[in-house]
N, CA, C and O atoms as a Maestro MAE file, in Angstrom:
{
 s_m_m2io_version
 :::
 2.0.0
}

f_m_ct {
 s_m_title
 :::
 protein
 m_atom[264] {
  # First column is atom index #
  i_m_mmod_type
  r_m_x_coord
  r_m_y_coord
  r_m_z_coord
  i_m_residue_number
  s_m_chain_name
  s_m_pdb_residue_name
  s_m_pdb_atom_name
  i_m_atomic_number
  :::
  1 25 9.597 -6.907 -12.700 1 A "MET " " N  " 7
  2 3 8.710 -6.117 -14.048 1 A "MET " " CA " 6
  3 2 9.079 -7.063 -15.266 1 A "MET " " C  " 6
  4 15 8.416 -7.967 -15.774 1 A "MET " " O  " 8
  5 25 10.471 -6.526 -15.611 2 A "ASN " " N  " 7
  6 3 11.293 -5.924 -16.833 2 A "ASN " " CA " 6
  7 2 11.563 -7.332 -16.984 2 A "ASN " " C  " 6
  8 15 11.877 -7.460 -18.167 2 A "ASN " " O  " 8
  9 25 11.623 -8.841 -16.226 3 A "ASP " " N  " 7
  10 3 11.175 -10.310 -16.478 3 A "ASP " " CA " 6
  11 2 9.857 -10.829 -17.424 3 A "ASP " " C  " 6
  12 15 10.013 -11.974 -17.849 3 A "ASP " " O  " 8
  13 25 9.000 -10.384 -17.691 4 A "VAL " " N  " 7
  14 3 7.089 -9.836 -17.284 4 A "VAL " " CA " 6
  15 2 7.499 -9.210 -19.186 4 A "VAL " " C  " 6
  16 15 6.885 -9.871 -20.024 4 A "VAL " " O  " 8
  17 25 7.979 -8.621 -19.494 5 A "GLY " " N  " 7
  18 3 8.129 -8.426 -20.987 5 A "GLY " " CA " 6
  19 2 6.455 -7.610 -21.763 5 A "GLY " " C  " 6
  20 15 5.337 -7.429 -21.282 5 A "GLY " " O  " 8
  21 25 6.907 -7.385 -22.776 6 A "PRO " " N  " 7
  22 3 5.102 -7.361 -22.745 6 A "PRO " " CA " 6
  23 2 4.275 -8.285 -23.271 6 A "PRO " " C  " 6
  24 15 4.368 -9.252 -24.027 6 A "PRO " " O  " 8
  25 25 3.167 -7.536 -22.461 7 A "ILE " " N  " 7
  26 3 1.680 -8.231 -22.525 7 A "ILE " " CA " 6
  27 2 0.363 -7.673 -22.846 7 A "ILE " " C  " 6
  28 15 -0.269 -6.620 -22.758 7 A "ILE " " O  " 8
  29 25 0.224 -9.151 -23.353 8 A "ALA " " N  " 7
  30 3 -1.228 -9.126 -24.559 8 A "ALA " " CA " 6
  31 2 -2.711 -9.126 -23.096 8 A "ALA " " C  " 6
  32 15 -2.537 -9.649 -21.996 8 A "ALA " " O  " 8
  33 25 -4.121 -8.366 -23.556 9 A "TYR " " N  " 7
  34 3 -4.959 -9.228 -22.616 9 A "TYR " " CA " 6
  35 2 -5.885 -8.811 -24.079 9 A "TYR " " C  " 6
  36 15 -5.866 -8.062 -25.056 9 A "TYR " " O  " 8
  37 25 -6.532 -9.691 -23.542 10 A "LYS " " N  " 7
  38 3 -7.887 -9.966 -23.887 10 A "LYS " " CA " 6
  39 2 -9.703 -9.809 -22.841 10 A "LYS " " C  " 6
  40 15 -9.967 -10.739 -22.079 10 A "LYS " " O  " 8
  41 25 -10.337 -9.068 -22.916 11 A "VAL " " N  " 7
  42 3 -11.282 -9.181 -22.517 11 A "VAL " " CA " 6
  43 2 -13.046 -8.993 -22.531 11 A "VAL " " C  " 6
  44 15 -13.856 -8.067 -22.562 11 A "VAL " " O  " 8
  45 25 -13.052 -10.319 -22.493 12 A "ASP " " N  " 7
  46 3 -14.251 -10.673 -23.563 12 A "ASP " " CA " 6
  47 2 -15.692 -10.347 -22.173 12 A "ASP " " C  " 6
  48 15 -15.435 -10.036 -21.010 12 A "ASP " " O  " 8
  49 25 -16.913 -10.507 -22.660 13 A "SER " " N  " 7
  50 3 -18.150 -9.986 -22.005 13 A "SER " " CA " 6
  51 2 -19.594 -9.599 -23.159 13 A "SER " " C  " 6
  52 15 -19.626 -9.910 -24.350 13 A "SER " " O  " 8
  53 25 -20.655 -8.879 -22.416 14 A "VAL " " N  " 7
  54 3 -20.954 -8.694 -23.563 14 A "VAL " " CA " 6
  55 2 -20.336 -7.566 -24.665 14 A "VAL " " C  " 6
  56 15 -21.138 -7.092 -25.470 14 A "VAL " " O  " 8
  57 25 -19.194 -7.213 -24.705 15 A "GLY " " N  " 7
  58 3 -18.527 -7.200 -25.564 15 A "GLY " " CA " 6
  59 2 -17.365 -7.407 -25.310 15 A "GLY " " C  " 6
  60 15 -17.018 -7.974 -24.274 15 A "GLY " " O  " 8
  61 25 -16.589 -7.004 -26.166 16 A "SER " " N  " 7
  62 3 -15.054 -7.673 -25.878 16 A "SER " " CA " 6
  63 2 -13.451 -6.489 -26.504 16 A "SER " " C  " 6
  64 15 -13.366 -5.795 -27.517 16 A "SER " " O  " 8
  65 25 -12.933 -6.607 -25.928 17 A "PHE " " N  " 7
  66 3 -11.613 -5.681 -26.061 17 A "PHE " " CA " 6
  67 2 -10.718 -6.035 -26.038 17 A "PHE " " C  " 6
  68 15 -10.711 -6.939 -25.202 17 A "PHE " " O  " 8
  69 25 -8.821 -5.794 -26.909 18 A "SER " " N  " 7
  70 3 -8.310 -6.029 -26.858 18 A "SER " " CA " 6
  71 2 -6.586 -5.422 -26.696 18 A "SER " " C  " 6
  72 15 -6.345 -4.673 -27.643 18 A "SER " " O  " 8
  73 25 -5.471 -5.560 -25.816 19 A "ARG " " N  " 7
  74 3 -4.334 -4.553 -26.331 19 A "ARG " " CA " 6
  75 2 -2.944 -5.405 -25.933 19 A "ARG " " C  " 6
  76 15 -2.771 -5.455 -24.715 19 A "ARG " " O  " 8
  77 25 -2.174 -5.917 -26.537 20 A "GLY " " N  " 7
  78 3 -1.220 -5.984 -26.984 20 A "GLY " " CA " 6
  79 2 -0.153 -5.397 -26.681 20 A "GLY " " C  " 6
  80 15 -0.369 -4.259 -26.263 20 A "GLY " " O  " 8
  81 25 1.737 -5.905 -26.736 21 A "GLY " " N  " 7
  82 3 2.552 -4.776 -26.545 21 A "GLY " " CA " 6
  83 2 2.344 -4.043 -25.058 21 A "GLY " " C  " 6
  84 15 2.988 -3.005 -24.901 21 A "GLY " " O  " 8
  85 25 1.550 -4.465 -24.019 22 A "VAL " " N  " 7
  86 3 1.265 -3.659 -22.511 22 A "VAL " " CA " 6
  87 2 1.991 -3.784 -22.185 22 A "VAL " " C  " 6
  88 15 2.536 -4.791 -22.638 22 A "VAL " " O  " 8
  89 25 2.843 -2.976 -21.073 23 A "THR " " N  " 7
  90 3 4.609 -3.056 -20.118 23 A "THR " " CA " 6
  91 2 3.355 -2.509 -19.314 23 A "THR " " C  " 6
  92 15 2.269 -2.038 -19.654 23 A "THR " " O  " 8
  93 25 3.782 -2.690 -18.476 24 A "LEU " " N  " 7
  94 3 3.424 -3.262 -16.832 24 A "LEU " " CA " 6
  95 2 4.358 -1.588 -16.068 24 A "LEU " " C  " 6
  96 15 5.460 -1.076 -16.263 24 A "LEU " " O  " 8
  97 25 3.039 -1.219 -15.099 25 A "LYS " " N  " 7
  98 3 3.675 0.506 -14.404 25 A "LYS " " CA " 6
  99 2 4.509 -0.402 -13.157 25 A "LYS " " C  " 6
  100 15 4.197 -1.506 -12.712 25 A "LYS " " O  " 8
  101 25 5.672 0.476 -12.771 26 A "GLU " " N  " 7
  102 3 6.292 0.308 -11.078 26 A "GLU " " CA " 6
  103 2 5.808 -0.649 -10.841 26 A "GLU " " C  " 6
  104 15 6.504 -1.620 -11.134 26 A "GLU " " O  " 8
  105 25 4.306 -0.996 -10.158 27 A "ASN " " N  " 7
  106 3 3.577 -1.943 -8.892 27 A "ASN " " CA " 6
  107 2 2.762 -2.071 -9.852 27 A "ASN " " C  " 6
  108 15 1.549 -1.863 -9.799 27 A "ASN " " O  " 8
  109 25 3.484 -2.473 -10.917 28 A "GLY " " N  " 7
  110 3 2.618 -3.924 -10.894 28 A "GLY " " CA " 6
  111 2 1.563 -3.799 -12.141 28 A "GLY " " C  " 6
  112 15 0.947 -4.750 -12.622 28 A "GLY " " O  " 8
  113 25 1.480 -2.454 -12.560 29 A "THR " " N  " 7
  114 3 -0.385 -2.379 -12.679 29 A "THR " " CA " 6
  115 2 0.148 -2.344 -14.100 29 A "THR " " C  " 6
  116 15 1.286 -2.209 -14.547 29 A "THR " " O  " 8
  117 25 -1.648 -2.591 -14.955 30 A "ILE " " N  " 7
  118 3 -1.617 -1.414 -16.632 30 A "ILE " " CA " 6
  119 2 -2.897 -0.995 -16.269 30 A "ILE " " C  " 6
  120 15 -3.876 -1.456 -15.682 30 A "ILE " " O  " 8
  121 25 -2.513 0.158 -16.885 31 A "ILE " " N  " 7
  122 3 -3.786 1.346 -17.272 31 A "ILE " " CA " 6
  123 2 -3.669 1.595 -18.424 31 A "ILE " " C  " 6
  124 15 -2.706 2.032 -19.055 31 A "ILE " " O  " 8
  125 25 -5.178 1.176 -18.881 32 A "ASP " " N  " 7
  126 3 -5.642 2.324 -20.113 32 A "ASP " " CA " 6
  127 2 -6.797 2.722 -19.860 32 A "ASP " " C  " 6
  128 15 -7.838 2.308 -19.349 32 A "ASP " " O  " 8
  129 25 -6.162 4.101 -20.586 33 A "SER " " N  " 7
  130 3 -6.665 5.359 -20.596 33 A "SER " " CA " 6
  131 2 -8.463 4.962 -21.375 33 A "SER " " C  " 6
  132 15 -9.577 5.038 -20.856 33 A "SER " " O  " 8
  133 25 -8.040 4.557 -22.745 34 A "ASP " " N  " 7
  134 3 -9.000 4.898 -23.618 34 A "ASP " " CA " 6
  135 2 -9.782 5.136 -23.006 34 A "ASP " " C  " 6
  136 15 -9.772 4.967 -21.787 34 A "ASP " " O  " 8
  137 25 -10.776 5.639 -23.706 35 A "THR " " N  " 7
  138 3 -12.600 6.224 -23.557 35 A "THR " " CA " 6
  139 2 -13.401 5.176 -23.970 35 A "THR " " C  " 6
  140 15 -13.570 5.068 -25.185 35 A "THR " " O  " 8
  141 25 -14.131 4.079 -22.955 36 A "ALA " " N  " 7
  142 3 -15.471 3.542 -23.899 36 A "ALA " " CA " 6
  143 2 -16.361 4.134 -24.754 36 A "ALA " " C  " 6
  144 15 -16.859 5.190 -24.364 36 A "ALA " " O  " 8
  145 25 -16.778 3.582 -26.146 37 A "ASN " " N  " 7
  146 3 -17.963 3.903 -26.793 37 A "ASN " " CA " 6
  147 2 -19.209 3.512 -26.026 37 A "ASN " " C  " 6
  148 15 -19.479 2.571 -25.279 37 A "ASN " " O  " 8
  149 25 -20.214 5.110 -26.704 38 A "PRO " " N  " 7
  150 3 -20.970 4.816 -25.361 38 A "PRO " " CA " 6
  151 2 -22.443 3.647 -26.395 38 A "PRO " " C  " 6
  152 15 -23.526 3.301 -25.923 38 A "PRO " " O  " 8
  153 25 -21.793 3.267 -28.087 39 A "THR " " N  " 7
  154 3 -23.074 2.279 -27.387 39 A "THR " " CA " 6
  155 2 -22.669 0.546 -27.253 39 A "THR " " C  " 6
  156 15 -23.154 -0.586 -27.283 39 A "THR " " O  " 8
  157 25 -21.440 1.296 -27.092 40 A "ASN " " N  " 7
  158 3 -21.285 -0.408 -26.462 40 A "ASN " " CA " 6
  159 2 -21.972 -1.229 -25.392 40 A "ASN " " C  " 6
  160 15 -22.963 -0.581 -25.055 40 A "ASN " " O  " 8
  161 25 -21.924 -2.007 -24.915 41 A "SER " " N  " 7
  162 3 -23.252 -3.005 -24.104 41 A "SER " " CA " 6
  163 2 -22.955 -2.350 -23.438 41 A "SER " " C  " 6
  164 15 -21.976 -1.691 -23.788 41 A "SER " " O  " 8
  165 25 -23.435 -2.101 -22.296 42 A "LYS " " N  " 7
  166 3 -23.218 -2.720 -21.090 42 A "LYS " " CA " 6
  167 2 -23.148 -3.229 -19.028 42 A "LYS " " C  " 6
  168 15 -23.912 -3.163 -18.065 42 A "LYS " " O  " 8
  169 25 -21.894 -3.647 -19.281 43 A "VAL " " N  " 7
  170 3 -21.933 -4.099 -18.030 43 A "VAL " " CA " 6
  171 2 -22.839 -4.759 -16.829 43 A "VAL " " C  " 6
  172 15 -23.829 -4.081 -17.104 43 A "VAL " " O  " 8
  173 25 -23.049 -5.134 -16.299 44 A "SER " " N  " 7
  174 3 -23.673 -5.388 -14.599 44 A "SER " " CA " 6
  175 2 -23.466 -6.016 -14.411 44 A "SER " " C  " 6
  176 15 -23.023 -7.051 -14.909 44 A "SER " " O  " 8
  177 25 -24.063 -5.098 -12.349 45 A "GLU " " N  " 7
  178 3 -22.924 -5.847 -11.878 45 A "GLU " " CA " 6
  179 2 -22.858 -8.318 -12.105 45 A "GLU " " C  " 6
  180 15 -22.098 -9.134 -11.583 45 A "GLU " " O  " 8
  181 25 -23.529 -8.424 -12.658 46 A "HIS " " N  " 7
  182 3 -24.091 -9.999 -13.081 46 A "HIS " " CA " 6
  183 2 -23.115 -10.397 -14.648 46 A "HIS " " C  " 6
  184 15 -22.278 -11.259 -14.918 46 A "HIS " " O  " 8
  185 25 -23.624 -9.497 -15.262 47 A "THR " " N  " 7
  186 3 -22.780 -10.346 -16.347 47 A "THR " " CA " 6
  187 2 -21.240 -10.862 -15.562 47 A "THR " " C  " 6
  188 15 -20.681 -10.355 -14.589 47 A "THR " " O  " 8
  189 25 -20.854 -11.980 -16.345 48 A "GLU " " N  " 7
  190 3 -19.417 -12.351 -16.191 48 A "GLU " " CA " 6
  191 2 -18.012 -11.902 -17.482 48 A "GLU " " C  " 6
  192 15 -18.000 -11.374 -18.593 48 A "GLU " " O  " 8
  193 25 -17.674 -12.089 -17.175 49 A "VAL " " N  " 7
  194 3 -16.244 -11.359 -17.586 49 A "VAL " " CA " 6
  195 2 -15.564 -12.745 -17.927 49 A "VAL " " C  " 6
  196 15 -15.775 -13.887 -17.517 49 A "VAL " " O  " 8
  197 25 -14.801 -12.291 -18.699 50 A "GLU " " N  " 7
  198 3 -13.634 -14.040 -19.342 50 A "GLU " " CA " 6
  199 2 -12.339 -12.507 -19.016 50 A "GLU " " C  " 6
  200 15 -12.756 -11.379 -18.751 50 A "GLU " " O  " 8
  201 25 -10.998 -12.805 -19.109 51 A "VAL " " N  " 7
  202 3 -9.905 -12.100 -18.921 51 A "VAL " " CA " 6
  203 2 -8.836 -13.306 -19.220 51 A "VAL " " C  " 6
  204 15 -8.739 -14.317 -18.524 51 A "VAL " " O  " 8
  205 25 -7.908 -12.963 -20.593 52 A "THR " " N  " 7
  206 3 -6.803 -14.001 -20.992 52 A "THR " " CA " 6
  207 2 -5.835 -13.017 -21.027 52 A "THR " " C  " 6
  208 15 -5.601 -11.883 -21.447 52 A "THR " " O  " 8
  209 25 -5.430 -13.827 -20.480 53 A "VAL " " N  " 7
  210 3 -3.031 -12.583 -20.252 53 A "VAL " " CA " 6
  211 2 -2.313 -13.587 -20.843 53 A "VAL " " C  " 6
  212 15 -2.638 -14.775 -20.819 53 A "VAL " " O  " 8
  213 25 -1.507 -13.208 -21.283 54 A "GLU " " N  " 7
  214 3 -0.163 -13.407 -22.607 54 A "GLU " " CA " 6
  215 2 0.368 -13.332 -21.781 54 A "GLU " " C  " 6
  216 15 -0.450 -13.090 -20.894 54 A "GLU " " O  " 8
  217 25 2.160 -13.413 -21.021 55 A "TRP " " N  " 7
  218 3 2.980 -12.948 -21.070 55 A "TRP " " CA " 6
  219 2 4.451 -14.097 -21.163 55 A "TRP " " C  " 6
  220 15 4.308 -15.156 -20.551 55 A "TRP " " O  " 8
  221 25 5.636 -13.904 -21.813 56 A "ASN " " N  " 7
  222 3 6.565 -14.353 -21.136 56 A "ASN " " CA " 6
  223 2 6.607 -15.940 -22.170 56 A "ASN " " C  " 6
  224 15 7.589 -16.673 -22.282 56 A "ASN " " O  " 8
  225 25 5.433 -16.115 -22.733 57 A "GLY " " N  " 7
  226 3 4.927 -17.344 -23.147 57 A "GLY " " CA " 6
  227 2 4.296 -18.329 -22.631 57 A "GLY " " C  " 6
  228 15 4.307 -19.530 -22.904 57 A "GLY " " O  " 8
  229 25 3.688 -17.668 -21.784 58 A "ASN " " N  " 7
  230 3 2.379 -17.879 -20.710 58 A "ASN " " CA " 6
  231 2 1.870 -17.434 -20.569 58 A "ASN " " C  " 6
  232 15 2.151 -16.285 -20.227 58 A "ASN " " O  " 8
  233 25 0.190 -17.985 -20.712 59 A "THR " " N  " 7
  234 3 -0.801 -17.714 -20.586 59 A "THR " " CA " 6
  235 2 -2.421 -18.098 -20.068 59 A "THR " " C  " 6
  236 15 -3.073 -19.072 -20.444 59 A "THR " " O  " 8
  237 25 -2.765 -17.259 -19.302 60 A "GLU " " N  " 7
  238 3 -3.420 -17.069 -18.543 60 A "GLU " " CA " 6
  239 2 -4.874 -17.297 -18.282 60 A "GLU " " C  " 6
  240 15 -4.241 -17.756 -17.331 60 A "GLU " " O  " 8
  241 25 -6.324 -17.476 -18.114 61 A "THR " " N  " 7
  242 3 -8.023 -17.074 -18.318 61 A "THR " " CA " 6
  243 2 -8.144 -16.992 -16.754 61 A "THR " " C  " 6
  244 15 -7.527 -17.448 -15.792 61 A "THR " " O  " 8
  245 25 -9.278 -16.162 -16.976 62 A "PHE " " N  " 7
  246 3 -9.912 -16.502 -15.717 62 A "PHE " " CA " 6
  247 2 -11.340 -15.629 -15.274 62 A "PHE " " C  " 6
  248 15 -11.951 -14.865 -16.022 62 A "PHE " " O  " 8
  249 25 -11.510 -15.788 -14.587 63 A "LYS " " N  " 7
  250 3 -13.201 -15.230 -14.318 63 A "LYS " " CA " 6
  251 2 -13.027 -13.805 -13.256 63 A "LYS " " C  " 6
  252 15 -12.434 -13.849 -12.178 63 A "LYS " " O  " 8
  253 25 -13.897 -12.165 -14.017 64 A "LEU " " N  " 7
  254 3 -13.770 -11.663 -12.515 64 A "LEU " " CA " 6
  255 2 -16.089 -11.825 -12.654 64 A "LEU " " C  " 6
  256 15 -17.013 -11.998 -13.449 64 A "LEU " " O  " 8
  257 25 -15.731 -11.570 -11.066 65 A "SER " " N  " 7
  258 3 -17.071 -11.885 -10.031 65 A "SER " " CA " 6
  259 2 -17.122 -10.927 -9.605 65 A "SER " " C  " 6
  260 15 -16.048 -10.341 -9.471 65 A "SER " " O  " 8
  261 25 -18.666 -10.080 -9.056 66 A "LYS " " N  " 7
  262 3 -18.488 -9.302 -8.602 66 A "LYS " " CA " 6
  263 2 -17.779 -9.598 -7.193 66 A "LYS " " C  " 6
  264 15 -17.467 -8.667 -6.450 66 A "LYS " " O  " 8
  :::
 }
 m_bond[263] {
  # First column is bond index #
  i_m_from
  i_m_to
  i_m_order
  :::
  1 1 2 1
  2 2 3 1
  3 3 4 2
  4 3 5 1
  5 5 6 1
  6 6 7 1
  7 7 8 2
  8 7 9 1
  9 9 10 1
  10 10 11 1
  11 11 12 2
  12 11 13 1
  13 13 14 1
  14 14 15 1
  15 15 16 2
  16 15 17 1
  17 17 18 1
  18 18 19 1
  19 19 20 2
  20 19 21 1
  21 21 22 1
  22 22 23 1
  23 23 24 2
  24 23 25 1
  25 25 26 1
  26 26 27 1
  27 27 28 2
  28 27 29 1
  29 29 30 1
  30 30 31 1
  31 31 32 2
  32 31 33 1
  33 33 34 1
  34 34 35 1
  35 35 36 2
  36 35 37 1
  37 37 38 1
  38 38 39 1
  39 39 40 2
  40 39 41 1
  41 41 42 1
  42 42 43 1
  43 43 44 2
  44 43 45 1
  45 45 46 1
  46 46 47 1
  47 47 48 2
  48 47 49 1
  49 49 50 1
  50 50 51 1
  51 51 52 2
  52 51 53 1
  53 53 54 1
  54 54 55 1
  55 55 56 2
  56 55 57 1
  57 57 58 1
  58 58 59 1
  59 59 60 2
  60 59 61 1
  61 61 62 1
  62 62 63 1
  63 63 64 2
  64 63 65 1
  65 65 66 1
  66 66 67 1
  67 67 68 2
  68 67 69 1
  69 69 70 1
  70 70 71 1
  71 71 72 2
  72 71 73 1
  73 73 74 1
  74 74 75 1
  75 75 76 2
  76 75 77 1
  77 77 78 1
  78 78 79 1
  79 79 80 2
  80 79 81 1
  81 81 82 1
  82 82 83 1
  83 83 84 2
  84 83 85 1
  85 85 86 1
  86 86 87 1
  87 87 88 2
  88 87 89 1
  89 89 90 1
  90 90 91 1
  91 91 92 2
  92 91 93 1
  93 93 94 1
  94 94 95 1
  95 95 96 2
  96 95 97 1
  97 97 98 1
  98 98 99 1
  99 99 100 2
  100 99 101 1
  101 101 102 1
  102 102 103 1
  103 103 104 2
  104 103 105 1
  105 105 106 1
  106 106 107 1
  107 107 108 2
  108 107 109 1
  109 109 110 1
  110 110 111 1
  111 111 112 2
  112 111 113 1
  113 113 114 1
  114 114 115 1
  115 115 116 2
  116 115 117 1
  117 117 118 1
  118 118 119 1
  119 119 120 2
  120 119 121 1
  121 121 122 1
  122 122 123 1
  123 123 124 2
  124 123 125 1
  125 125 126 1
  126 126 127 1
  127 127 128 2
  128 127 129 1
  129 129 130 1
  130 130 131 1
  131 131 132 2
  132 131 133 1
  133 133 134 1
  134 134 135 1
  135 135 136 2
  136 135 137 1
  137 137 138 1
  138 138 139 1
  139 139 140 2
  140 139 141 1
  141 141 142 1
  142 142 143 1
  143 143 144 2
  144 143 145 1
  145 145 146 1
  146 146 147 1
  147 147 148 2
  148 147 149 1
  149 149 150 1
  150 150 151 1
  151 151 152 2
  152 151 153 1
  153 153 154 1
  154 154 155 1
  155 155 156 2
  156 155 157 1
  157 157 158 1
  158 158 159 1
  159 159 160 2
  160 159 161 1
  161 161 162 1
  162 162 163 1
  163 163 164 2
  164 163 165 1
  165 165 166 1
  166 166 167 1
  167 167 168 2
  168 167 169 1
  169 169 170 1
  170 170 171 1
  171 171 172 2
  172 171 173 1
  173 173 174 1
  174 174 175 1
  175 175 176 2
  176 175 177 1
  177 177 178 1
  178 178 179 1
  179 179 180 2
  180 179 181 1
  181 181 182 1
  182 182 183 1
  183 183 184 2
  184 183 185 1
  185 185 186 1
  186 186 187 1
  187 187 188 2
  188 187 189 1
  189 189 190 1
  190 190 191 1
  191 191 192 2
  192 191 193 1
  193 193 194 1
  194 194 195 1
  195 195 196 2
  196 195 197 1
  197 197 198 1
  198 198 199 1
  199 199 200 2
  200 199 201 1
  201 201 202 1
  202 202 203 1
  203 203 204 2
  204 203 205 1
  205 205 206 1
  206 206 207 1
  207 207 208 2
  208 207 209 1
  209 209 210 1
  210 210 211 1
  211 211 212 2
  212 211 213 1
  213 213 214 1
  214 214 215 1
  215 215 216 2
  216 215 217 1
  217 217 218 1
  218 218 219 1
  219 219 220 2
  220 219 221 1
  221 221 222 1
  222 222 223 1
  223 223 224 2
  224 223 225 1
  225 225 226 1
  226 226 227 1
  227 227 228 2
  228 227 229 1
  229 229 230 1
  230 230 231 1
  231 231 232 2
  232 231 233 1
  233 233 234 1
  234 234 235 1
  235 235 236 2
  236 235 237 1
  237 237 238 1
  238 238 239 1
  239 239 240 2
  240 239 241 1
  241 241 242 1
  242 242 243 1
  243 243 244 2
  244 243 245 1
  245 245 246 1
  246 246 247 1
  247 247 248 2
  248 247 249 1
  249 249 250 1
  250 250 251 1
  251 251 252 2
  252 251 253 1
  253 253 254 1
  254 254 255 1
  255 255 256 2
  256 255 257 1
  257 257 258 1
  258 258 259 1
  259 259 260 2
  260 259 261 1
  261 261 262 1
  262 262 263 1
  263 263 264 2
  :::
 }
}
């Protein structure tokens, strides 16, 4: 996981958010402890969510679905 280095990610959906300079935990996960703004739009089970992850000069974009 140290070879991966810092990670940046962006989540696009009804609203969007992003983070940069994030490092992986020992089990290869990222935990974001920020709380959502209650005025933001809510994501339903049918909402399309696109995630872009950048690490070590690589970029991958994928869609999340139910």
